């Protein structure tokens, strides 16, 4: 989230699109309802009428997978009617920046951007560049009239997204589109705030990243980024999944969003050169210019004394990706299916039900020599070998089950969607032989290390040099038990030497050897500081001799009334509650909306220590202490994480285009994309093409065998694959069985009655479900024809309830295809058939 | 010192249908989960059971002209000021009113006559496997300690609020509900509802009333019965008045035999 949960209450208009908070994030609705009590309007755009839609002031149905068309229409509406926040757009975005004149868009190139190579399905992004002047600064036209400026290109690109076109693609009635556009665009005024809440309904598409990009453009045009009650807010689907991403659980990032190096970056210098953006603009903070400090301090944290300047701080021990290698979920299981892995740790997950194309995943597991399943319960993954269509006699996979204890049986931190790291305590001792994950890792680490020490092995350095100072050592050198506080301190980082600010005379001491880091501002690139995750630096800190776990704070003060609660736990970065907050003020540092002032420049601010005047910011922790942008000496641009300091209306960093463009889902009900000749996202990786590929990866678009659009989702009563909730009889009582929701119209056509058992099938699999025939689903009028859509939860699995009464996972039906940028599977739009069982 | 009457204010407009209340109730009261089936609706179990004290009813209201509506209505004991169940109950102390005004029960004193089922205008009382009454008791054990009932405690949006009845009424009025369901019917309900539309849309009677037979029993037969008969005998007389001869149990015996 750019903002935070409580901040939803500050919005005037809340757009829920790609999410269903009433069912999947019920607590968030507390803040939605608070906002509504004060007169805010709730808009819900969803293919189905959800429990969130039931609370909406304005509901718009939309065919699954057409969000970009919907939002493209909104961008056009905002631009056509001059509803954008002009001062904000001109000063805080790169609307005025000039783009390479050779750049061409889908309007000119039949749905493609310039630079496309059909063979590799990739773009050469040479023409997606900004024009630079002789001093290396971006060329601009503040009047926004130059035909090559970002603003004009944006206008041109979305001029094709007319109401008629959008309505015929999305199936949303024109009047409803207009109502939504009008209401949301009303937040383009300085004293109005609009927020957006999204979740997997946006990400799980072949255009997932661009769905979110499209909304970023809307929010930048309306001046809604950085303000209270604004922003783009990803509602995370698991309590600590924000923490998971922050700590690099994905294949392409190390902790703190540092990229995973590829094999061609053979030394630290090459890595730093590649990933440290540069700017010649003195007004740009270019925060990622600090990358060398963060990566070096990270290496010092994980390799300790073994990391020296001479050995590049152990950079060569970091795992590398092969050039161009993609190790995302779909690829991992594809490789596993092809027999490329010996072993697999399924740690706190249930891929046999959660993975897209779960049938393929289950077969892939059978190719393994061994698998370790770490979970609270056995699940469909641990027991895959005795599942449906499996012959245990033919499966050689040896499965080890490690019982993990639950979150209330261990201490530690948890990072929620608000980027809020909150410390929590152990309520009860772990039950039976179950253990915290950290203890399992401790056991595993020392056993593996011992083997390397004894037997050598191919590449022992990354293991034997790893720091592991997490508690008292036993006589065998092994840490007896992991003290999770010491892990948190390693994450925060330490001063490894006395550190002085030598720019002042006499030099001022910033840190003392052995002390915990104050925050990331004093991290160094020379190996004199360590930090396990720079964005968490400051979370477990030290003032003189007093060590403070900031995440354990429980302050309830809210002086601004905006619900920042800055004394409650700790939010990254540096306890900032609303990021990009420098964009919430005008060029002089005064809030656009004084009633919702996130920060404000105070020229008369008193230093609390010296009692002398020291101009500074009031309110939330600002995005850097620099004076406001208009200040001639030290003023800075607001979007500090970007090299040019500006909100990116033009996004050349993405794989599939600098502007979001509508493409159909891989499996869709239409012969053609009504927007262009390019039917699907041209930059996605196809696992099955022109009849070649694994039969498991087959897909059917516009095929009479699978005529209905399907989508998957969760319901309040269950969680994820249901491993935790299916074992709770109270939850199972409310949602006992796999179901498929459909319209009365479709049910009539198929002779299906409410409560009937039906079969749902796709190119990948088949399952039974109970039909819920409801007015909450309606057929769509798309391109003149009627399109039916059905929906299913993915909470069930064959193993439990043991009598098989629950049914199977909807992921048996989902296709092997991912987003062009992230490879997140497209489980929100695919094609199925439904027949009475 | 008299304690002000407590109540639950239920606001379907605020309810998101998450059913945290259903689970919280089961958790606090340690009620077992039952084996159910999906019957083609989100609502499950279909109605109150001996181990389901409160539930959300899901009401779909399609419309040709406007966007449909989907109402979420909390259903449970209404804790009536003039409680039909208490009126008709022949077993002293089986049903009783707590000092906060809740209609609670004591299973040990319940004789299993099921008369309260007849007495209730809202079809709330259920009987467990031991033939003892079972229903929402407003978490009498929590409220006695100053804690809100489990359902109100867990509700994320304030759709179920617990507090002094008068202040809850004030709150609803302040929120623009000129008529609060249960404000004065049956001497005021203990579960009051802020309805945007007619109560019948939410599945409730416009004018809830205790059945005539119960009034008759309460005024005429019950005092007489206590003079000469024990509770069980009195109950069977009333049972005859209310239901006619003991058919139901005879049939049950046949089934079991």
PDB file of C-alpha atoms in Angstrom, chain A residues 63-65 205-206 662-668 679-681 701 826 829-830:
ATOM      1  CA  UNK A  63     -16.308  -8.751 -17.954  1.00  0.00           C
ATOM      2  CA  UNK A  64     -13.330 -10.392 -16.289  1.00  0.00           C
ATOM      3  CA  UNK A  65     -10.016  -9.342 -17.849  1.00  0.00           C
ATOM      4  CA  UNK A 205      -4.043 -11.574 -15.450  1.00  0.00           C
ATOM      5  CA  UNK A 206      -1.654 -11.661 -18.394  1.00  0.00           C
ATOM      6  CA  UNK A 662      -6.102  -3.634 -23.655  1.00  0.00           C
ATOM      7  CA  UNK A 663      -5.446  -7.217 -24.702  1.00  0.00           C
ATOM      8  CA  UNK A 664      -7.732 -10.169 -24.209  1.00  0.00           C
ATOM      9  CA  UNK A 665      -6.960 -12.949 -21.737  1.00  0.00           C
ATOM     10  CA  UNK A 666      -5.113 -15.974 -23.146  1.00  0.00           C
ATOM     11  CA  UNK A 667      -8.406 -17.850 -23.034  1.00  0.00           C
ATOM     12  CA  UNK A 668     -11.241 -15.569 -24.019  1.00  0.00           C
ATOM     13  CA  UNK A 679      -5.438 -10.358 -29.473  1.00  0.00           C
ATOM     14  CA  UNK A 680      -3.357 -11.232 -26.419  1.00  0.00           C
ATOM     15  CA  UNK A 681      -0.527  -9.507 -24.616  1.00  0.00           C
ATOM     16  CA  UNK A 701      -9.731 -19.632 -26.863  1.00  0.00           C
ATOM     17  CA  UNK A 826      -3.892 -15.753 -15.038  1.00  0.00           C
ATOM     18  CA  UNK A 829     -10.067 -15.070 -16.594  1.00  0.00           C
ATOM     19  CA  UNK A 830     -10.158 -18.391 -18.455  1.00  0.00           C
TER      20      UNK A 830
END
